[in-house]
Structures are given as structure tokens and as C-alpha cells.
Amino acid sequence: MKELKVGLLGIGTVGGGTYTVITRNQSEIARRIGGNIRIVQVADRNLELARQITGGQVNVTDDAFAVVNNPEVDVVVELIGGYTIAKELVLKAIANGKHVVTANKALLAVHGNEIFKAAAEKGVIVAFEAAVAGGIPIIKALREGLSANKIEWVAGIINGTTNFILTEMRDKGLAFADVLKEAQRLGYAEADPTFDVEGIDAAHKLTIMASIAFGTPMQFEQAYTEGITKLTSQDIRYAQELGYRIKLLGISKKTEAGVELRVHPTLIPEKRLIANVDGAMNAVVVKGDAVGPTLYYGAGAGAEPTASAVVADLVDIARLQGTSAEQRVAFLGYQLDQQQALPVLPIADVHSGYYLRLRASDKPGVMADVTKILADLKISIDAMLQKEPEEGEAEADIIILTHTTQEKIMDAAIAKIEALPAIDGALTKIRLETLSR
Amino acid sequence: MKELKVGLLGIGTVGGGTYTVITRNQSEIARRIGGNIRIVQVADRNLELARQITGGQVNVTDDAFAVVNNPEVDVVVELIGGYTIAKELVLKAIANGKHVVTANKALLAVHGNEIFKAAAEKGVIVAFEAAVAGGIPIIKALREGLSANKIEWVAGIINGTTNFILTEMRDKGLAFADVLKEAQRLGYAEADPTFDVEGIDAAHKLTIMASIAFGTPMQFEQAYTEGITKLTSQDIRYAQELGYRIKLLGISKKTEAGVELRVHPTLIPEKRLIANVDGAMNAVVVKGDAVGPTLYYGAGAGAEPTASAVVADLVDIARLQGTSAEQRVAFLGYQLDQQQALPVLPIADVHSGYYLRLRASDKPGVMADVTKILADLKISIDAMLQKEPEEGEAEADIIILTHTTQEKIMDAAIAKIEALPAIDGALTKIRLETLSR
């Protein structure tokens, strides 16, 4: 095997990790593939940092296009992030006949259809294991390990920042805003945390997994996204009293009517393995028709865990040099010409269980009114928790868990319940998934 | 891509599942690989069963060698099991230039070195995802997904029968023998359960994983194997009181002195995800130097879960037709000529934490004697549980959890403790792994 020559775009956290892992594990990697992976050029705006990390062993530049146009480079590793320049660089690398490895989920979720089409035309590989769930080889599991299956659904904790925040809220009973501040201080959350806490980052990753699972194009713009900013530690506690944990899940299911593609806080029974994935860790459950449920767990971010995925992609590419497109795994599991643009269900059409929290005056008849509204709409109750009014208060919290129903039916019920005179203010609604089938 | 023509040896549980999955998911598979996988011949001693399952769509024979010698067959799927005929058939298939897919862990753990050497000489693929942990794509994760890492250790619940038995013993407080009978009645355990309950099946699978993780040849004959037949529900309960679960773990670690390769009942902290893998499910934790700990969970046995792995191997082979050996993943992750026969540590040299249960007369000074013996040997105590003597008894159980020490030092301590006059009978020793580093 000839040596694989790598051009690295960006030598920040993940880029630095990639350099470290390739250097430190050079001999293991060589023993595996019978050849070498060598970084021949690094581009970073911070030339000083690039020189420091590479110790003068590698040509460094602040011009990313110099790497993409470098005839010596076989494969470009894009670790810059964002949609604009990253897209230009990736498309240019492809046009130059270079393979691409990227950790950029935003880029792929939004521009993946265009990028993979270009790569197919040039016969190059675009690999992206690091784009979803960091070091967990979930892309390989979905694309290859479970290729015998009709995938029925995918559900994952695919954002470490929010999982860290939810874990802290539960463990310490703190409010979202306080934990976020602490997370920012510790470096678990960015200064502008919007992408993480509003579920956008998770929706990018979910979009990619759904495409592979169901053979659809990327349909990010149709994903439903709801973050964790409105979650209260009270709801987390009530959920726990009922035997559930609240996680920010990315869920994609194939149904008769289309594909569900949704990110939102979700109650999960505490006995499910994924309910016990805490801190910044990630996990994805994949349900296949033959294999049943399988789960993949590990670090979803960080320098070396993410580099582990980047370098695994490089190892694959090193090995696949000289192969034809049909000898390689299709970019997104299914052949591009076999993709089907299944409709993405609006959230109103999705089926889910629900956690409802309402505040009601402590009078006889309230529960009868509420349960009648639910019964009339054929929403069946799974569990109920009625708290005593606090000292000196006339109202108390009532928590209801429902079995599966359609979101629009639940919303109709909620509107009717909120209109009851004994009900104070808006209901809190959180979706619930048993992940049992 | 040309059609991949499959010859199936054995159409029992897994063979039947394989037939079903290929047939049912034909169109998904074709959309993935851009070609077809077709079973062209089936061999089974039970011709009637073979005809019934295949519905007259496929040539059936009771002569397995007819399949192996069939010039139309591209790949032989060996689902017969055992060492003798299976080995002959696999070697003959290889000699005939056919690729092989097998679920036979015993065959690979014992004769793998010879089989892979033969396959390398003929330039054919021998794939075996189904041989370890059923439907969990753990071979792919180890060989490819984590290829950037130095693997530090692997620890897995890789035998569903024993995990089912241990789960029942814990949940119902029953004795091993009673649960085994129930498991046999339900079909979770074989009439002769020796391979499962004595840890031999797990050692086969561990041998294969260790070879991939550390780049060693198969060294099954040097694996340490201890089953679950002597475990009591009392120990399971005591462990639980101390915050641990007992699982039959296959553990392989790379150390300075060599490789640990051992299967035995193991205490694991209950907060570890793998401690919560119950029933017949399997899970494997892999610790890589870059990625950290990752976990893979799913069904470790059963018709369709195992078929999921068999068919995934067929999908890989369909795609890889026409590639050279260097364009394919090495059979065992590392190139065969790069394997290193690292010494397997005798169990006396292994380092582990320990659970000790002793029965002592309820007299002052006993604990001082015991703890002095441990202290003299520099064994530090992590936790201790002293039970009150039962009504009318003069002796009580004492449980000690120790930090990591070497097995031979622990055995020396145990011999000294057993020699104390106040100690009644033999100590119970169970190894303990925190799986934290």
C-alpha cells in the first residue's frame, strides 16, 4: 500500500487531537493497514499554534486553499466547521479529486446532498464518522454493521453539552440557567450555547443518521427542534418520582405516513440503558427489524475521542485507495440513486407518549374534568401523580403520563384542559418514549 | 456489481434466520449495495426442513461438500458449528477459492490461525461478525471503528445464557441449579450447558476479540476460564448491598507483562452501564487510548440477531468482490505478518480487585487478625460488610472488598486467613473490576 498523504484544515481541538493520535499510534496503525498515514500539510489561521503542535515536522500555512490545491495531498481533513468556507473548501477538494474527511455535521446536514453528489461524480470518498457522536463508530454501525436490517428507528443522546446540563440539573436540583453558567465556566458549553441548548446540533446529527437509516436525502430543514432551555428541575424531579429520566433525544422513526425527525426533551423509563447515560457522554439506540435494539455508547466530543473517528476514516481511505465506487460503502448507506425522499412528518402528526404537568385548585371535580377530556379524545393515562398543595397555597401540581397518542390530539386536549376554570396557567408538556418496540 | 451467490451450510436457527432476513430485506439490501445477494444452495441433514424453509426456491442437499465444491457458489456460510467437520468444510471452501462467512467462535478460537493463514494464501475473505456477541457489530467496531486506537482492554458480557441465569438468580433470589433448569425449559440453556455455564463459550469469543484488539494470534488454550456454577444468590445479594452486580465477564487487558485473557464471575459497580445489562442481552466495553471507553449492546444470540451479523458480512463481501487483499480489512484487524504472540499471563499474575466472603466466629480480635494479614501483604480494603450472626448461630458472614492486588498475593492472604482458628471453612473469592480506567 502506498502512503496516504493527509492535508489538515484546522489544528484546534480536534485537529490537534488528530495530529497527536496519528503521531502517537503510528506503529499500531501501520501494523493494521500495512502502510502509513502521514500529515503532509496543515492549514490554520494560527500559524504559531500550528508550528508548535507539529514541532516543525510538517509544512504549515494559513491558506486553507493551498492545502486543498496541493497536488501531494491525497485526502483533505476538514476540521474548520461552519457552512461557508468549509463548504467551498470541501467542494474544491472534491473537484481536485481528493478524498475528504470531515467532522462537520452542520455542513453535511445542510449541504450534504450537494457534497455527496459532487463526490460521486468525481469518484472520491467523503467520510464523516466524527460528525455524529464523536468517537462512537455509529456511522459505521448504521451503514455497515446493520446493513442487513430494515431500520425502524434511531434515538440518541447526541449532544454532550445538554446531557451534561441535564445531569447536573438532576443531581444538584439546579435551574437550567445556573448549570449553563457552570458548564460555560468548565468549557462544556460555548459562550453562545444556542446550537447546543436549542437542539440544533443534535438535529444536524440526527439528520445524518436518519438519512443513513432510511435511505433518504438530508432533510434538515424539516426537522423539528426543541431545546432544553424551558426545562425545570421540578419536572426532572417529578419524572424521576415516576421512574423516568429526561434526556434531550434525537429521534427518527420510519412510519407508514413518513419519517419522524425530531429533537426534544424526552422522558425515558429509567430502566433503559440509555436513560443512564450521564454527563457529557453520548449514546445511540438503533432498532433494526432483524437485530432488535442495539446501543452504542462513548464520548461524543473532545479532542482525542473525535480524532479517533477522524483517523478511523483515514484508515478506511488508506485501505480503499484504488477501489471503484461500487467496491466502497455508499456514502449514506444507500446508493445515492436509490434514495427516497420520504416525507418528514410535521410534529403535529407524530405519535408519542406525554408527560403533562398542570396546576389546579384543590377542589373536588377537577380530576374528573381533566380525565374526561382525555378519555373523550381516547388518550389513555399510564400514571398520575397528585401533589399536596404547598403550605398556604390553594393549588397543587398534578402530573399525568399518557400512553401514545398523536400530538395534535394531545394539543387539542391540552387546550381544553387549560380552558377549565380550576386550571391555573399553561400546561407543561414533555414527550415520552418507552423505546420498548 | 455482479450478484453474490451464497451456499448455506446448516439451516437450523441461525441458518433459517439468515434465509429469512435475506429474503425479507432483499430490496433494502439491493438499494444499499446496488446488487443482489442470492442463496443458491442449502445443505442440511434435515432435507425436509431445508425444503420447507426455502419453499422449493433453492437447491437443497444433505451433502455439505456439494455446496463447498459447487462452482456456482461465491461464498460459503458455515452455520454447522463444532470443530471437526466445520473445519474441513471451511478449509475446503477456502481451497476452492470461495469466501467464507462463519458464526463458529469455537472453530475460530481454536483453529483460527490455520484458517486465516489458508485464506490469506488463497486471497479469500473469512468474515465472522456473528461469532462474537450475535447481532452487535463488535468485530467491525474493534477492527475498523477503533482502528486509530491502542486498545487497552476489552470486557464483555458475551454469553447470553449465563447472563440470563445471573439475572434470574438476582431478581428471584434462586439458586444456580434451579435457574438453570428453568433456563433449559425456556430454551435459553442447552441440555448440556457446560460450554455456557463453565465460561468456555465466552472464552472462545474473548479469544477472538483479544486477537483483534492486541494484534495477537488466537491463544484460546491459554485463556483462564471459570464459570458461574459455584456462585450463590447470597453472594449476589451481598454484592448488591455493597453497590455491585455480579456478571460473567470476559476480560482481556494489555499490560507491560503480557495479555490478560480471562473469563470469570466479576463484581462491577452498579453505576456502570454494563452492570445493568440484564437477561440474555450482551454488551462489550472497549477502552481505547484515544476514544476512551465505548460500549456496544444488543442481542447476543437468536435467529435473526445472529443472521443480522451474517448478512452484514455478506453485504461486505458483495461489495468487496474484485478487491485485492490490501484493499480489505485484515482478518483480525492487524496484518497477519504483523501479529505478535504476546505472552498470556497466568491467572496468578493477573491484577484485580477482590470480593472475599468469610465465615467467622463472633469473637473480638477476628477482624484485627484478618485485616492485619491483608495489611502485611499491602492489600488495601475498599469496603467491608459485617453481618450479624443468624439466630442461634455463633458465626457470621464478613464480606471484604479489596483494591487491586495481584492474584497470587491475594491467594497467599486467603491461605493465611483460612488458617486462623476463628475462620470457618474456605473463603469465597470473586474478582472485582471497576472498569473505570
CSV table of N, CA, C and O in Angstrom, one decimal, chain B residues 57-115:
chain,number,residue,atom,x,y,z
B,57,GLN,N,-37.5,-22.8,-3.5
B,57,GLN,CA,-36.9,-21.8,-4.3
B,57,GLN,C,-35.4,-22.0,-4.5
B,57,GLN,O,-34.8,-21.4,-5.4
B,58,VAL,N,-34.8,-22.9,-3.8
B,58,VAL,CA,-33.4,-23.1,-3.7
B,58,VAL,C,-33.0,-24.6,-3.8
B,58,VAL,O,-33.8,-25.4,-3.3
B,59,ASN,N,-31.9,-24.9,-4.5
B,59,ASN,CA,-31.4,-26.3,-4.5
B,59,ASN,C,-31.0,-26.7,-3.1
B,59,ASN,O,-30.3,-26.0,-2.4
B,60,VAL,N,-31.5,-27.8,-2.6
B,60,VAL,CA,-31.1,-28.3,-1.2
B,60,VAL,C,-30.4,-29.6,-1.4
B,60,VAL,O,-30.7,-30.4,-2.3
B,61,THR,N,-29.5,-29.9,-0.4
B,61,THR,CA,-28.8,-31.1,-0.4
B,61,THR,C,-28.5,-31.5,1.0
B,61,THR,O,-28.5,-30.6,1.9
B,62,ASP,N,-28.2,-32.8,1.2
B,62,ASP,CA,-27.7,-33.2,2.6
B,62,ASP,C,-26.2,-33.4,2.6
B,62,ASP,O,-25.6,-33.8,3.6
B,63,ASP,N,-25.6,-33.0,1.5
B,63,ASP,CA,-24.1,-33.1,1.4
B,63,ASP,C,-23.5,-31.8,1.4
B,63,ASP,O,-23.5,-31.0,0.4
B,64,ALA,N,-22.9,-31.4,2.6
B,64,ALA,CA,-22.3,-30.1,2.7
B,64,ALA,C,-21.2,-29.9,1.7
B,64,ALA,O,-20.9,-28.7,1.3
B,65,PHE,N,-20.5,-30.9,1.4
B,65,PHE,CA,-19.3,-30.8,0.5
B,65,PHE,C,-19.8,-30.5,-0.9
B,65,PHE,O,-19.1,-29.9,-1.7
B,66,ALA,N,-21.0,-30.8,-1.3
B,66,ALA,CA,-21.6,-30.5,-2.6
B,66,ALA,C,-21.7,-28.9,-2.7
B,66,ALA,O,-21.4,-28.4,-3.8
B,67,VAL,N,-22.0,-28.3,-1.6
B,67,VAL,CA,-22.1,-26.8,-1.6
B,67,VAL,C,-20.7,-26.2,-1.7
B,67,VAL,O,-20.4,-25.3,-2.5
B,68,VAL,N,-19.8,-26.7,-0.9
B,68,VAL,CA,-18.4,-26.2,-0.9
B,68,VAL,C,-17.7,-26.4,-2.2
B,68,VAL,O,-16.8,-25.6,-2.6
B,69,ASN,N,-18.1,-27.5,-2.9
B,69,ASN,CA,-17.5,-27.7,-4.3
B,69,ASN,C,-18.3,-27.2,-5.4
B,69,ASN,O,-18.0,-27.4,-6.6
B,70,ASN,N,-19.4,-26.5,-5.1
B,70,ASN,CA,-20.3,-26.0,-6.2
B,70,ASN,C,-19.7,-24.8,-6.9
B,70,ASN,O,-19.5,-23.8,-6.2
B,71,PRO,N,-19.3,-24.9,-8.2
B,71,PRO,CA,-18.6,-23.8,-8.8
B,71,PRO,C,-19.5,-22.6,-8.9
B,71,PRO,O,-18.9,-21.5,-9.0
B,72,GLU,N,-20.8,-22.7,-8.7
B,72,GLU,CA,-21.6,-21.5,-8.8
B,72,GLU,C,-21.5,-20.7,-7.6
B,72,GLU,O,-21.8,-19.5,-7.6
B,73,VAL,N,-21.1,-21.3,-6.4
B,73,VAL,CA,-21.2,-20.6,-5.1
B,73,VAL,C,-19.9,-19.7,-5.0
B,73,VAL,O,-18.8,-20.1,-5.2
B,74,ASP,N,-20.2,-18.4,-4.7
B,74,ASP,CA,-19.1,-17.4,-4.4
B,74,ASP,C,-18.7,-17.4,-3.0
B,74,ASP,O,-17.5,-17.2,-2.7
B,75,VAL,N,-19.6,-17.6,-2.1
B,75,VAL,CA,-19.3,-17.5,-0.7
B,75,VAL,C,-20.1,-18.6,0.1
B,75,VAL,O,-21.3,-18.8,-0.1
B,76,VAL,N,-19.4,-19.3,1.0
B,76,VAL,CA,-20.0,-20.4,1.8
B,76,VAL,C,-20.3,-19.8,3.2
B,76,VAL,O,-19.4,-19.2,3.8
B,77,VAL,N,-21.5,-20.0,3.7
B,77,VAL,CA,-21.9,-19.6,5.0
B,77,VAL,C,-21.9,-20.8,5.9
B,77,VAL,O,-22.8,-21.6,5.7
B,78,GLU,N,-21.0,-20.9,6.8
B,78,GLU,CA,-20.9,-22.1,7.7
B,78,GLU,C,-21.6,-21.9,9.0
B,78,GLU,O,-21.2,-21.1,9.8
B,79,LEU,N,-22.7,-22.6,9.1
B,79,LEU,CA,-23.5,-22.4,10.4
B,79,LEU,C,-23.8,-23.8,11.0
B,79,LEU,O,-24.8,-24.0,11.6
B,80,ILE,N,-22.8,-24.7,10.8
B,80,ILE,CA,-22.9,-26.0,11.4
B,80,ILE,C,-22.5,-26.1,12.8
B,80,ILE,O,-23.0,-26.8,13.6
B,81,GLY,N,-21.4,-25.4,13.1
B,81,GLY,CA,-20.8,-25.4,14.4
B,81,GLY,C,-19.9,-26.6,14.6
B,81,GLY,O,-19.8,-27.5,13.8
B,82,GLY,N,-19.2,-26.5,15.8
B,82,GLY,CA,-18.2,-27.6,16.1
B,82,GLY,C,-16.9,-27.4,15.4
B,82,GLY,O,-16.7,-26.5,14.7
B,83,TYR,N,-16.0,-28.3,15.8
B,83,TYR,CA,-14.6,-28.1,15.3
B,83,TYR,C,-14.2,-29.0,14.1
B,83,TYR,O,-13.4,-28.6,13.3
B,84,THR,N,-14.9,-30.1,14.0
B,84,THR,CA,-14.3,-31.1,13.1
B,84,THR,C,-14.7,-31.0,11.6
B,84,THR,O,-14.0,-30.5,10.8
B,85,ILE,N,-16.0,-31.3,11.4
B,85,ILE,CA,-16.5,-31.2,10.0
B,85,ILE,C,-16.5,-29.7,9.5
B,85,ILE,O,-16.2,-29.4,8.4
B,86,ALA,N,-16.9,-28.8,10.5
B,86,ALA,CA,-16.9,-27.4,10.1
B,86,ALA,C,-15.5,-27.0,9.6
B,86,ALA,O,-15.4,-26.2,8.6
B,87,LYS,N,-14.5,-27.4,10.3
B,87,LYS,CA,-13.1,-27.0,9.9
B,87,LYS,C,-12.8,-27.6,8.5
B,87,LYS,O,-12.3,-26.9,7.6
B,88,GLU,N,-13.1,-28.8,8.3
B,88,GLU,CA,-12.9,-29.4,7.0
B,88,GLU,C,-13.6,-28.7,5.9
B,88,GLU,O,-13.0,-28.4,4.8
B,89,LEU,N,-14.8,-28.3,6.1
B,89,LEU,CA,-15.6,-27.6,5.1
B,89,LEU,C,-15.1,-26.2,4.9
B,89,LEU,O,-15.0,-25.8,3.7
B,90,VAL,N,-14.7,-25.5,5.9
B,90,VAL,CA,-14.2,-24.2,5.8
B,90,VAL,C,-12.9,-24.2,5.0
B,90,VAL,O,-12.7,-23.4,4.0
B,91,LEU,N,-12.0,-25.1,5.3
B,91,LEU,CA,-10.7,-25.2,4.6
B,91,LEU,C,-10.9,-25.6,3.2
B,91,LEU,O,-10.2,-25.1,2.3
B,92,LYS,N,-11.9,-26.5,2.9
B,92,LYS,CA,-12.1,-26.9,1.6
B,92,LYS,C,-12.7,-25.7,0.7
B,92,LYS,O,-12.3,-25.5,-0.4
B,93,ALA,N,-13.6,-25.0,1.4
B,93,ALA,CA,-14.2,-23.8,0.7
B,93,ALA,C,-13.1,-22.8,0.3
B,93,ALA,O,-13.0,-22.3,-0.8
B,94,ILE,N,-12.2,-22.6,1.3
B,94,ILE,CA,-11.1,-21.7,1.0
B,94,ILE,C,-10.2,-22.2,-0.1
B,94,ILE,O,-9.8,-21.5,-1.1
B,95,ALA,N,-9.9,-23.5,0.0
B,95,ALA,CA,-9.1,-24.1,-1.1
B,95,ALA,C,-9.7,-24.0,-2.4
B,95,ALA,O,-9.0,-23.8,-3.5
B,96,ASN,N,-11.0,-24.0,-2.5
B,96,ASN,CA,-11.8,-23.8,-3.7
B,96,ASN,C,-11.9,-22.4,-4.1
B,96,ASN,O,-12.6,-22.0,-5.1
B,97,GLY,N,-11.3,-21.5,-3.4
B,97,GLY,CA,-11.3,-20.0,-3.7
B,97,GLY,C,-12.6,-19.3,-3.4
B,97,GLY,O,-12.9,-18.3,-3.9
B,98,LYS,N,-13.3,-19.9,-2.4
B,98,LYS,CA,-14.6,-19.2,-2.0
B,98,LYS,C,-14.4,-18.4,-0.8
B,98,LYS,O,-13.6,-18.8,0.1
B,99,HIS,N,-15.1,-17.3,-0.7
B,99,HIS,CA,-15.1,-16.6,0.6
B,99,HIS,C,-15.9,-17.4,1.6
B,99,HIS,O,-16.8,-18.2,1.2
B,100,VAL,N,-15.7,-17.1,2.9
B,100,VAL,CA,-16.4,-17.9,3.9
B,100,VAL,C,-17.0,-16.9,4.9
B,100,VAL,O,-16.3,-15.9,5.3
B,101,VAL,N,-18.2,-17.1,5.3
B,101,VAL,CA,-18.8,-16.4,6.5
B,101,VAL,C,-19.1,-17.5,7.5
B,101,VAL,O,-19.7,-18.5,7.2
B,102,THR,N,-18.7,-17.2,8.8
B,102,THR,CA,-19.0,-18.2,9.8
B,102,THR,C,-19.4,-17.6,11.1
B,102,THR,O,-19.0,-16.4,11.4
B,103,ALA,N,-20.3,-18.3,11.8
B,103,ALA,CA,-20.7,-17.8,13.2
B,103,ALA,C,-20.0,-18.7,14.2
B,103,ALA,O,-20.3,-18.6,15.4
B,104,ASN,N,-19.0,-19.4,13.8
B,104,ASN,CA,-18.4,-20.5,14.6
B,104,ASN,C,-17.2,-20.0,15.5
B,104,ASN,O,-16.1,-20.1,15.0
B,105,LYS,N,-17.5,-19.5,16.7
B,105,LYS,CA,-16.5,-19.0,17.5
B,105,LYS,C,-15.5,-20.1,18.0
B,105,LYS,O,-14.3,-19.8,18.1
B,106,ALA,N,-16.0,-21.3,18.3
B,106,ALA,CA,-15.2,-22.3,18.8
B,106,ALA,C,-14.1,-22.7,17.7
B,106,ALA,O,-12.9,-22.8,18.0
B,107,LEU,N,-14.6,-22.8,16.5
B,107,LEU,CA,-13.7,-23.1,15.3
B,107,LEU,C,-12.6,-22.0,15.2
B,107,LEU,O,-11.4,-22.4,15.1
B,108,LEU,N,-13.0,-20.8,15.3
B,108,LEU,CA,-12.0,-19.7,15.1
B,108,LEU,C,-11.1,-19.6,16.2
B,108,LEU,O,-9.9,-19.3,16.1
B,109,ALA,N,-11.6,-19.7,17.5
B,109,ALA,CA,-10.7,-19.6,18.6
B,109,ALA,C,-9.7,-20.7,18.7
B,109,ALA,O,-8.6,-20.4,19.1
B,110,VAL,N,-10.1,-21.8,18.2
B,110,VAL,CA,-9.2,-23.0,18.3
B,110,VAL,C,-8.3,-23.2,17.0
B,110,VAL,O,-7.1,-23.4,17.1
B,111,HIS,N,-9.0,-23.0,15.9
B,111,HIS,CA,-8.2,-23.2,14.6
B,111,HIS,C,-8.1,-22.0,13.7
B,111,HIS,O,-7.7,-22.1,12.6
B,112,GLY,N,-8.4,-20.8,14.3
B,112,GLY,CA,-8.4,-19.6,13.5
B,112,GLY,C,-7.0,-19.3,12.9
B,112,GLY,O,-7.0,-18.9,11.7
B,113,ASN,N,-5.9,-19.5,13.6
B,113,ASN,CA,-4.6,-19.2,13.0
B,113,ASN,C,-4.4,-19.9,11.7
B,113,ASN,O,-4.0,-19.4,10.7
B,114,GLU,N,-4.8,-21.2,11.7
B,114,GLU,CA,-4.6,-22.0,10.5
B,114,GLU,C,-5.6,-21.6,9.4
B,114,GLU,O,-5.2,-21.5,8.2
B,115,ILE,N,-6.8,-21.3,9.8
B,115,ILE,CA,-7.8,-20.9,8.8
B,115,ILE,C,-7.5,-19.6,8.1
B,115,ILE,O,-7.6,-19.4,6.9
